[in-house]
Amino acid sequence: MISFELTEEQKLAQSMVHELAGSQLRPAARRADDREAIPSSVLDEIWATGIIQSQADGYSPTLNALLLEELAVADASFAIAAAAPIGFLGAVAVQGSAAQKKNLLPLFAGDKYRCAGVAIMEPDFAFDVSTIRTTAIKTRDGYRLSGVKGLVPLAGNCTHFLVVARCDDATDAFIVDRDTRGVSVGEKKPNIGLRALEMAAVSFKDVELPASARLGESAGCDVQRIVDSARTALSAIMTGTSRAVMEFVMPYTKERVVHGDALAKKQTIAFRLADMRIETDAMRWMTWKAASILEQGGDAARQAQLAYTYCAENAMWIADEGVQMLGGHGYLRDNPVEMWYRDTRTLSVLEGAVGV
């Protein structure tokens, strides 16, 4: 008999992150957004859960999707702060060579937060993952990498980047140390949402890389899987943000009395609340399906794209409905819905940068 119940391990991990999100992360979210930076204490709290380090021992996209949703219920920026190194480590754990695993995975086993990024997006309004402009040219000793990547989360904190580039008319991925000559991190870019992530562009100017920098080395890698992993992670985070909006708005509409009756009893509001719940559940199921295919080593391109597109559209709708249901109060900074609305706007156009 098929069961969609979570395993005991998944329930335990979900419960742990849920408690952390409610007690420590949610109260710190607004302050981080105001300061446009995530405090190191919050990053260390996320690190202490073991979510990031566990990628080296038991990589599970399904479990990662579960936990990223819980983190996003507290704050999308905090969830991405976890998902960025997860994307890097997951790619190395699954597609890296034996030497790459040996050299890189132990670096992320310490007690303090350590960041690495998946650099796919480029600073171009016409950007598409199928037309990457960053190039890697084969040389006698390895590769010469050139290009610019945009909206890299916590770029200034990253010690390594997994850079997707075009090489010999195909896409490939390269592991680049932050301190390599020719790598430069720009100033953080102001965004309407996810302001605490200090996103910045990273430039690669004639960066000389050894052959061992290619993910998978001579065997190469499946770049589409990296893209699918990123889209699945973003879907999980958008699901969590949508759930946060829904869980905030529902009690409010039950308590808010308009013309002698609770707002939630108004037929239009009641139907919209029901739609919020339906769409949030649908987003979760689509995300889990993509994560499950990834975990089984299957081709998740179609499902990850469907989940990503569906979540981006409906998360934006839910965030907008949340703001509207609070009336004029929805745009006040006293309510977290205002911040979630801005975060969702940025999330819905983000591509790459993370992973499950």
mmCIF file of C-alpha atoms in Angstrom:
data_model
loop_
_atom_site.group_PDB
_atom_site.id
_atom_site.type_symbol
_atom_site.label_atom_id
_atom_site.label_comp_id
_atom_site.label_asym_id
_atom_site.label_seq_id
_atom_site.Cartn_x
_atom_site.Cartn_y
_atom_site.Cartn_z
ATOM 1 C CA MET A 1 0.000 0.000 0.000
ATOM 2 C CA ILE A 2 1.342 3.428 -0.963
ATOM 3 C CA SER A 3 1.659 5.882 1.911
ATOM 4 C CA PHE A 4 2.447 9.575 1.787
ATOM 5 C CA GLU A 5 3.106 9.777 5.529
ATOM 6 C CA LEU A 6 6.456 11.186 6.588
ATOM 7 C CA THR A 7 8.942 8.795 8.129
ATOM 8 C CA GLU A 8 9.798 9.107 11.811
ATOM 9 C CA GLU A 9 13.158 10.619 10.887
ATOM 10 C CA GLN A 10 11.488 13.211 8.646
ATOM 11 C CA LYS A 11 8.911 14.078 11.320
ATOM 12 C CA LEU A 12 11.622 14.519 13.948
ATOM 13 C CA ALA A 13 13.735 16.772 11.729
ATOM 14 C CA GLN A 14 10.686 18.766 10.632
ATOM 15 C CA SER A 15 9.595 19.259 14.246
ATOM 16 C CA MET A 16 13.070 20.448 15.270
ATOM 17 C CA VAL A 17 13.284 23.026 12.492
ATOM 18 C CA HIS A 18 9.663 24.095 13.052
ATOM 19 C CA GLU A 19 10.449 24.857 16.697
ATOM 20 C CA LEU A 20 13.612 26.772 15.801
ATOM 21 C CA ALA A 21 11.768 28.744 13.123
ATOM 22 C CA GLY A 22 9.037 29.815 15.524
ATOM 23 C CA SER A 23 11.133 30.571 18.593
ATOM 24 C CA GLN A 24 14.359 32.018 17.155
ATOM 25 C CA LEU A 25 14.138 32.809 13.454
ATOM 26 C CA ARG A 26 10.733 34.461 13.027
ATOM 27 C CA PRO A 27 11.433 37.108 15.711
ATOM 28 C CA ALA A 28 14.768 37.945 14.037
ATOM 29 C CA ALA A 29 13.414 38.227 10.485
ATOM 30 C CA ARG A 30 12.221 41.837 10.482
ATOM 31 C CA ARG A 31 15.416 43.068 12.125
ATOM 32 C CA ALA A 32 17.527 41.293 9.505
ATOM 33 C CA ASP A 33 15.430 42.830 6.719
ATOM 34 C CA ASP A 34 15.814 46.311 8.213
ATOM 35 C CA ARG A 35 19.572 45.947 8.596
ATOM 36 C CA GLU A 36 19.890 44.265 5.199
ATOM 37 C CA ALA A 37 22.109 41.591 6.714
ATOM 38 C CA ILE A 38 21.654 38.278 8.499
ATOM 39 C CA PRO A 39 23.290 38.302 11.953
ATOM 40 C CA SER A 40 26.038 35.724 12.386
ATOM 41 C CA SER A 41 24.162 34.378 15.410
ATOM 42 C CA VAL A 42 21.191 33.470 13.184
ATOM 43 C CA LEU A 43 23.454 31.814 10.610
ATOM 44 C CA ASP A 44 25.036 29.777 13.390
ATOM 45 C CA GLU A 45 21.582 28.777 14.656
ATOM 46 C CA ILE A 46 20.754 27.445 11.187
ATOM 47 C CA TRP A 47 24.118 25.697 11.010
ATOM 48 C CA ALA A 48 23.560 24.078 14.420
ATOM 49 C CA THR A 49 20.568 22.157 13.057
ATOM 50 C CA GLY A 50 22.978 20.072 10.969
ATOM 51 C CA ILE A 51 20.895 20.484 7.812
ATOM 52 C CA ILE A 52 23.799 21.784 5.753
ATOM 53 C CA GLN A 53 26.554 19.494 7.005
ATOM 54 C CA SER A 54 24.378 16.392 6.594
ATOM 55 C CA GLN A 55 24.628 16.652 2.784
ATOM 56 C CA ALA A 56 28.022 14.951 2.981
ATOM 57 C CA ASP A 57 26.638 11.902 4.823
ATOM 58 C CA GLY A 58 23.067 11.331 3.706
ATOM 59 C CA TYR A 59 21.959 13.542 0.816
ATOM 60 C CA SER A 60 18.134 13.594 0.684
ATOM 61 C CA PRO A 61 16.380 16.158 -1.560
ATOM 62 C CA THR A 62 12.997 15.176 -0.084
ATOM 63 C CA LEU A 63 14.090 15.872 3.478
ATOM 64 C CA ASN A 64 15.802 19.079 2.362
ATOM 65 C CA ALA A 65 12.561 20.269 0.720
ATOM 66 C CA LEU A 66 10.660 19.579 3.937
ATOM 67 C CA LEU A 67 13.119 21.535 6.052
ATOM 68 C CA LEU A 68 13.502 24.458 3.646
ATOM 69 C CA GLU A 69 9.734 24.933 3.725
ATOM 70 C CA GLU A 70 9.834 25.094 7.532
ATOM 71 C CA LEU A 71 12.670 27.627 7.464
ATOM 72 C CA ALA A 72 10.807 29.732 4.885
ATOM 73 C CA VAL A 73 7.742 29.900 7.136
ATOM 74 C CA ALA A 74 9.985 31.941 9.424
ATOM 75 C CA ASP A 75 11.809 33.868 6.699
ATOM 76 C CA ALA A 76 12.704 33.220 3.064
ATOM 77 C CA SER A 77 16.127 34.866 3.406
ATOM 78 C CA PHE A 78 17.062 32.500 6.217
ATOM 79 C CA ALA A 79 15.882 29.538 4.141
ATOM 80 C CA ILE A 80 18.048 30.603 1.209
ATOM 81 C CA ALA A 81 21.010 31.067 3.567
ATOM 82 C CA ALA A 82 20.676 27.327 4.208
ATOM 83 C CA ALA A 83 19.752 26.332 0.647
ATOM 84 C CA ALA A 84 22.778 28.032 -0.963
ATOM 85 C CA PRO A 85 25.455 25.821 0.641
ATOM 86 C CA ILE A 86 23.082 22.841 0.387
ATOM 87 C CA GLY A 87 22.966 23.351 -3.384
ATOM 88 C CA PHE A 88 26.760 23.458 -3.569
ATOM 89 C CA LEU A 89 27.350 20.471 -1.291
ATOM 90 C CA GLY A 90 24.570 18.431 -2.877
ATOM 91 C CA ALA A 91 26.096 18.875 -6.326
ATOM 92 C CA VAL A 92 29.530 17.839 -5.074
ATOM 93 C CA ALA A 93 28.143 14.899 -3.077
ATOM 94 C CA VAL A 94 26.169 13.504 -6.025
ATOM 95 C CA GLN A 95 28.235 14.490 -9.062
ATOM 96 C CA GLY A 96 31.692 15.323 -7.753
ATOM 97 C CA SER A 97 34.721 13.116 -8.286
ATOM 98 C CA ALA A 98 36.210 11.159 -5.389
ATOM 99 C CA ALA A 99 38.966 13.768 -5.028
ATOM 100 C CA GLN A 100 36.487 16.670 -5.039
ATOM 101 C CA LYS A 101 34.404 15.019 -2.338
ATOM 102 C CA LYS A 102 37.493 14.327 -0.246
ATOM 103 C CA ASN A 103 38.808 17.886 -0.559
ATOM 104 C CA LEU A 104 35.588 19.907 -0.293
ATOM 105 C CA LEU A 105 33.044 18.142 1.887
ATOM 106 C CA PRO A 106 35.177 18.149 5.080
ATOM 107 C CA LEU A 107 35.505 21.951 4.818
ATOM 108 C CA PHE A 108 31.819 22.228 5.741
ATOM 109 C CA ALA A 109 31.952 19.993 8.792
ATOM 110 C CA GLY A 110 32.937 22.662 11.327
ATOM 111 C CA ASP A 111 30.924 24.339 14.091
ATOM 112 C CA LYS A 112 30.403 27.705 12.378
ATOM 113 C CA TYR A 113 28.311 28.674 9.384
ATOM 114 C CA ARG A 114 30.174 28.395 6.102
ATOM 115 C CA CYS A 115 28.698 29.510 2.801
ATOM 116 C CA ALA A 116 29.185 28.459 -0.805
ATOM 117 C CA GLY A 117 27.041 29.435 -3.767
ATOM 118 C CA VAL A 118 25.612 28.029 -6.970
ATOM 119 C CA ALA A 119 26.182 30.724 -9.596
ATOM 120 C CA ILE A 120 23.765 30.306 -12.500
ATOM 121 C CA MET A 121 21.923 33.606 -12.989
ATOM 122 C CA GLU A 122 23.453 36.391 -15.030
ATOM 123 C CA PRO A 123 22.681 40.137 -14.739
ATOM 124 C CA ASP A 124 20.564 40.367 -17.859
ATOM 125 C CA PHE A 125 16.811 40.887 -18.193
ATOM 126 C CA ALA A 126 16.801 38.362 -21.036
ATOM 127 C CA PHE A 127 18.609 35.700 -18.986
ATOM 128 C CA ASP A 128 17.657 32.112 -19.690
ATOM 129 C CA VAL A 129 19.332 28.974 -18.342
ATOM 130 C CA SER A 130 19.494 27.596 -21.875
ATOM 131 C CA THR A 131 21.584 30.549 -23.119
ATOM 132 C CA ILE A 132 24.385 30.910 -20.567
ATOM 133 C CA ARG A 133 26.866 33.607 -21.591
ATOM 134 C CA THR A 134 29.623 32.803 -19.105
ATOM 135 C CA THR A 135 32.270 30.799 -20.956
ATOM 136 C CA ALA A 136 34.927 28.264 -20.057
ATOM 137 C CA ILE A 137 37.597 27.841 -22.734
ATOM 138 C CA LYS A 138 39.810 24.783 -22.665
ATOM 139 C CA THR A 139 43.496 25.514 -22.258
ATOM 140 C CA ARG A 140 46.582 23.324 -22.115
ATOM 141 C CA ASP A 141 46.382 23.032 -18.319
ATOM 142 C CA GLY A 142 42.649 23.310 -17.728
ATOM 143 C CA TYR A 143 40.093 26.043 -18.403
ATOM 144 C CA ARG A 144 39.859 29.826 -18.628
ATOM 145 C CA LEU A 145 36.585 31.085 -17.106
ATOM 146 C CA SER A 146 35.068 34.456 -18.036
ATOM 147 C CA GLY A 147 31.703 36.015 -17.272
ATOM 148 C CA VAL A 148 29.520 37.633 -14.651
ATOM 149 C CA LYS A 149 26.957 36.024 -12.375
ATOM 150 C CA GLY A 150 24.244 38.038 -10.664
ATOM 151 C CA LEU A 151 22.074 37.834 -7.545
ATOM 152 C CA VAL A 152 24.396 35.441 -5.733
ATOM 153 C CA PRO A 153 23.141 35.147 -2.116
ATOM 154 C CA LEU A 154 25.665 36.033 0.589
ATOM 155 C CA ALA A 155 28.280 36.366 -2.148
ATOM 156 C CA GLY A 156 30.674 38.171 0.169
ATOM 157 C CA ASN A 157 30.572 35.238 2.608
ATOM 158 C CA CYS A 158 31.055 32.457 0.052
ATOM 159 C CA THR A 159 34.332 30.544 0.094
ATOM 160 C CA HIS A 160 33.510 28.650 -3.115
ATOM 161 C CA PHE A 161 31.252 29.058 -6.131
ATOM 162 C CA LEU A 162 29.805 26.392 -8.374
ATOM 163 C CA VAL A 163 29.757 28.265 -11.676
ATOM 164 C CA VAL A 164 27.662 27.099 -14.603
ATOM 165 C CA ALA A 165 29.281 28.081 -17.898
ATOM 166 C CA ARG A 166 29.221 27.222 -21.574
ATOM 167 C CA CYS A 167 32.104 25.076 -22.748
ATOM 168 C CA ASP A 168 32.415 23.614 -26.253
ATOM 169 C CA ASP A 169 28.763 24.365 -27.108
ATOM 170 C CA ALA A 170 27.511 22.607 -23.970
ATOM 171 C CA THR A 171 26.922 23.686 -20.393
ATOM 172 C CA ASP A 172 29.262 22.570 -17.648
ATOM 173 C CA ALA A 173 29.920 23.389 -13.998
ATOM 174 C CA PHE A 174 33.165 24.465 -12.341
ATOM 175 C CA ILE A 175 34.215 24.694 -8.718
ATOM 176 C CA VAL A 176 35.910 28.047 -8.145
ATOM 177 C CA ASP A 177 37.662 29.123 -4.963
ATOM 178 C CA ARG A 178 36.748 32.663 -3.911
ATOM 179 C CA ASP A 179 40.436 33.592 -3.585
ATOM 180 C CA THR A 180 41.340 32.541 -7.130
ATOM 181 C CA ARG A 181 42.916 35.329 -9.156
ATOM 182 C CA GLY A 182 40.369 37.047 -11.388
ATOM 183 C CA VAL A 183 37.381 36.424 -9.085
ATOM 184 C CA SER A 184 35.789 39.583 -7.688
ATOM 185 C CA VAL A 185 32.621 40.085 -5.667
ATOM 186 C CA GLY A 186 30.763 43.333 -6.298
ATOM 187 C CA GLU A 187 28.836 45.540 -3.921
ATOM 188 C CA LYS A 188 25.563 44.168 -2.609
ATOM 189 C CA LYS A 189 22.609 45.062 -4.823
ATOM 190 C CA PRO A 190 19.461 46.617 -3.316
ATOM 191 C CA ASN A 191 16.414 44.432 -3.952
ATOM 192 C CA ILE A 192 12.742 44.879 -3.189
ATOM 193 C CA GLY A 193 12.796 41.637 -1.209
ATOM 194 C CA LEU A 194 15.260 39.193 0.368
ATOM 195 C CA ARG A 195 17.230 42.252 1.417
ATOM 196 C CA ALA A 196 19.046 40.444 4.227
ATOM 197 C CA LEU A 197 20.799 38.134 1.737
ATOM 198 C CA GLU A 198 23.248 40.832 0.581
ATOM 199 C CA MET A 199 23.015 39.584 -3.011
ATOM 200 C CA ALA A 200 25.806 40.686 -5.300
ATOM 201 C CA ALA A 201 27.283 40.078 -8.712
ATOM 202 C CA VAL A 202 30.412 37.945 -8.977
ATOM 203 C CA SER A 203 32.808 38.550 -11.872
ATOM 204 C CA PHE A 204 35.172 35.987 -13.340
ATOM 205 C CA LYS A 205 37.808 37.647 -15.503
ATOM 206 C CA ASP A 206 40.063 35.203 -17.311
ATOM 207 C CA VAL A 207 40.120 32.932 -14.277
ATOM 208 C CA GLU A 208 42.622 30.132 -14.842
ATOM 209 C CA LEU A 209 41.291 26.829 -13.505
ATOM 210 C CA PRO A 210 42.932 23.408 -13.374
ATOM 211 C CA ALA A 211 41.191 20.471 -15.058
ATOM 212 C CA SER A 212 40.275 19.228 -11.573
ATOM 213 C CA ALA A 213 37.969 22.256 -11.113
ATOM 214 C CA ARG A 214 35.413 20.787 -13.496
ATOM 215 C CA LEU A 215 32.625 19.166 -11.474
ATOM 216 C CA GLY A 216 33.037 15.434 -11.930
ATOM 217 C CA GLU A 217 36.461 16.068 -13.505
ATOM 218 C CA SER A 218 36.874 13.925 -16.652
ATOM 219 C CA ALA A 219 33.399 12.375 -16.218
ATOM 220 C CA GLY A 220 31.718 15.778 -16.241
ATOM 221 C CA CYS A 221 28.313 16.419 -14.703
ATOM 222 C CA ASP A 222 24.626 16.800 -15.457
ATOM 223 C CA VAL A 223 24.019 20.558 -15.289
ATOM 224 C CA GLN A 224 20.280 20.050 -15.754
ATOM 225 C CA ARG A 225 20.178 18.242 -12.414
ATOM 226 C CA ILE A 226 21.762 21.294 -10.739
ATOM 227 C CA VAL A 227 19.086 23.503 -12.323
ATOM 228 C CA ASP A 228 16.322 21.071 -11.290
ATOM 229 C CA SER A 229 17.637 20.988 -7.735
ATOM 230 C CA ALA A 230 17.623 24.805 -7.592
ATOM 231 C CA ARG A 231 14.077 25.047 -8.926
ATOM 232 C CA THR A 232 12.859 22.443 -6.440
ATOM 233 C CA ALA A 233 14.495 24.300 -3.553
ATOM 234 C CA LEU A 234 12.955 27.609 -4.628
ATOM 235 C CA SER A 235 9.566 25.884 -4.913
ATOM 236 C CA ALA A 236 9.890 24.615 -1.328
ATOM 237 C CA ILE A 237 10.820 28.096 -0.110
ATOM 238 C CA MET A 238 7.906 29.730 -1.960
ATOM 239 C CA THR A 239 5.603 27.095 -0.436
ATOM 240 C CA GLY A 240 6.857 28.003 3.026
ATOM 241 C CA THR A 241 6.384 31.728 2.447
ATOM 242 C CA SER A 242 2.851 31.103 1.153
ATOM 243 C CA ARG A 243 2.097 29.017 4.228
ATOM 244 C CA ALA A 244 3.347 31.838 6.457
ATOM 245 C CA VAL A 245 0.977 34.297 4.760
ATOM 246 C CA MET A 246 -1.955 31.898 5.031
ATOM 247 C CA GLU A 247 -1.317 31.061 8.697
ATOM 248 C CA PHE A 248 -1.079 34.764 9.548
ATOM 249 C CA VAL A 249 -4.135 35.896 7.600
ATOM 250 C CA MET A 250 -6.584 33.193 8.709
ATOM 251 C CA PRO A 251 -6.650 34.091 12.437
ATOM 252 C CA TYR A 252 -6.778 37.780 11.542
ATOM 253 C CA THR A 253 -9.862 37.400 9.336
ATOM 254 C CA LYS A 254 -11.601 35.342 12.037
ATOM 255 C CA GLU A 255 -11.018 38.045 14.651
ATOM 256 C CA ARG A 256 -11.512 41.133 12.477
ATOM 257 C CA VAL A 257 -15.131 42.250 12.707
ATOM 258 C CA VAL A 258 -16.581 44.246 9.801
ATOM 259 C CA HIS A 259 -20.234 45.408 9.812
ATOM 260 C CA GLY A 260 -21.020 43.215 12.800
ATOM 261 C CA ASP A 261 -19.525 39.957 11.531
ATOM 262 C CA ALA A 262 -16.099 38.311 11.273
ATOM 263 C CA LEU A 263 -14.314 39.058 8.025
ATOM 264 C CA ALA A 264 -13.761 35.339 7.448
ATOM 265 C CA LYS A 265 -17.516 34.808 7.253
ATOM 266 C CA LYS A 266 -17.789 37.022 4.190
ATOM 267 C CA GLN A 267 -18.259 34.655 1.264
ATOM 268 C CA THR A 268 -15.601 36.244 -0.943
ATOM 269 C CA ILE A 269 -13.005 36.142 1.836
ATOM 270 C CA ALA A 270 -13.928 32.582 2.831
ATOM 271 C CA PHE A 271 -13.520 31.332 -0.739
ATOM 272 C CA ARG A 272 -10.157 33.070 -1.094
ATOM 273 C CA LEU A 273 -8.913 31.569 2.163
ATOM 274 C CA ALA A 274 -9.968 28.143 0.927
ATOM 275 C CA ASP A 275 -8.121 28.744 -2.340
ATOM 276 C CA MET A 276 -5.010 29.750 -0.395
ATOM 277 C CA ARG A 277 -5.063 26.419 1.421
ATOM 278 C CA ILE A 278 -5.699 24.437 -1.766
ATOM 279 C CA GLU A 279 -2.903 26.155 -3.689
ATOM 280 C CA THR A 280 -0.405 25.859 -0.816
ATOM 281 C CA ASP A 281 -1.063 22.128 -0.551
ATOM 282 C CA ALA A 282 -0.751 21.759 -4.335
ATOM 283 C CA MET A 283 2.564 23.633 -4.287
ATOM 284 C CA ARG A 284 3.852 21.290 -1.585
ATOM 285 C CA TRP A 285 2.847 18.111 -3.444
ATOM 286 C CA MET A 286 4.434 19.313 -6.681
ATOM 287 C CA THR A 287 7.645 20.208 -4.853
ATOM 288 C CA TRP A 288 7.787 16.870 -3.059
ATOM 289 C CA LYS A 289 7.288 15.026 -6.332
ATOM 290 C CA ALA A 290 10.220 16.833 -7.949
ATOM 291 C CA ALA A 291 12.377 16.213 -4.863
ATOM 292 C CA SER A 292 11.418 12.533 -4.843
ATOM 293 C CA ILE A 293 12.447 12.105 -8.481
ATOM 294 C CA LEU A 294 15.784 13.778 -7.725
ATOM 295 C CA GLU A 295 16.315 11.501 -4.741
ATOM 296 C CA GLN A 296 15.715 8.430 -6.885
ATOM 297 C CA GLY A 297 18.166 9.675 -9.506
ATOM 298 C CA GLY A 298 15.508 10.187 -12.168
ATOM 299 C CA ASP A 299 14.969 12.934 -14.734
ATOM 300 C CA ALA A 300 13.227 15.702 -12.782
ATOM 301 C CA ALA A 301 13.467 18.445 -15.436
ATOM 302 C CA ARG A 302 9.759 18.482 -16.294
ATOM 303 C CA GLN A 303 8.480 18.179 -12.730
ATOM 304 C CA ALA A 304 10.942 20.725 -11.321
ATOM 305 C CA GLN A 305 9.986 23.249 -14.009
ATOM 306 C CA LEU A 306 6.262 22.687 -13.404
ATOM 307 C CA ALA A 307 6.681 23.070 -9.639
ATOM 308 C CA TYR A 308 8.826 26.184 -10.014
ATOM 309 C CA THR A 309 6.422 27.891 -12.442
ATOM 310 C CA TYR A 310 3.312 26.916 -10.482
ATOM 311 C CA CYS A 311 4.778 27.996 -7.143
ATOM 312 C CA ALA A 312 6.034 31.330 -8.505
ATOM 313 C CA GLU A 313 2.594 32.203 -9.874
ATOM 314 C CA ASN A 314 0.557 31.101 -6.875
ATOM 315 C CA ALA A 315 2.954 32.309 -4.190
ATOM 316 C CA MET A 316 2.683 35.791 -5.669
ATOM 317 C CA TRP A 317 -1.114 35.508 -5.737
ATOM 318 C CA ILE A 318 -1.240 34.347 -2.109
ATOM 319 C CA ALA A 319 1.097 37.119 -0.948
ATOM 320 C CA ASP A 320 -0.975 39.729 -2.767
ATOM 321 C CA GLU A 321 -4.221 38.335 -1.309
ATOM 322 C CA GLY A 322 -2.651 38.397 2.147
ATOM 323 C CA VAL A 323 -1.812 42.074 1.855
ATOM 324 C CA GLN A 324 -5.282 42.898 0.506
ATOM 325 C CA MET A 325 -7.126 40.990 3.253
ATOM 326 C CA LEU A 326 -5.424 43.129 5.863
ATOM 327 C CA GLY A 327 -6.734 46.208 4.071
ATOM 328 C CA GLY A 328 -4.593 49.293 4.538
ATOM 329 C CA HIS A 329 -2.772 47.529 7.393
ATOM 330 C CA GLY A 330 -1.278 45.066 4.921
ATOM 331 C CA TYR A 331 1.258 47.606 3.719
ATOM 332 C CA LEU A 332 2.356 48.632 7.209
ATOM 333 C CA ARG A 333 5.690 47.335 8.459
ATOM 334 C CA ASP A 334 3.973 46.350 11.705
ATOM 335 C CA ASN A 335 2.674 43.296 9.833
ATOM 336 C CA PRO A 336 5.083 40.668 8.429
ATOM 337 C CA VAL A 337 2.843 40.190 5.362
ATOM 338 C CA GLU A 338 4.352 43.349 3.868
ATOM 339 C CA MET A 339 7.826 41.786 4.043
ATOM 340 C CA TRP A 340 6.603 38.413 2.751
ATOM 341 C CA TYR A 341 5.019 40.166 -0.222
ATOM 342 C CA ARG A 342 8.338 41.798 -1.136
ATOM 343 C CA ASP A 343 10.267 38.561 -0.587
ATOM 344 C CA THR A 344 7.888 36.622 -2.822
ATOM 345 C CA ARG A 345 8.256 39.170 -5.592
ATOM 346 C CA THR A 346 12.025 38.577 -5.607
ATOM 347 C CA LEU A 347 11.723 34.812 -5.123
ATOM 348 C CA SER A 348 9.461 34.481 -8.146
ATOM 349 C CA VAL A 349 12.176 35.754 -10.503
ATOM 350 C CA LEU A 350 15.173 34.067 -8.878
ATOM 351 C CA GLU A 351 16.830 31.236 -10.805
ATOM 352 C CA GLY A 352 19.538 28.937 -9.481
ATOM 353 C CA ALA A 353 21.569 30.041 -6.421
ATOM 354 C CA VAL A 354 20.265 27.225 -4.191
ATOM 355 C CA GLY A 355 19.489 23.520 -4.139
ATOM 356 C CA VAL A 356 17.847 20.635 -2.315
#
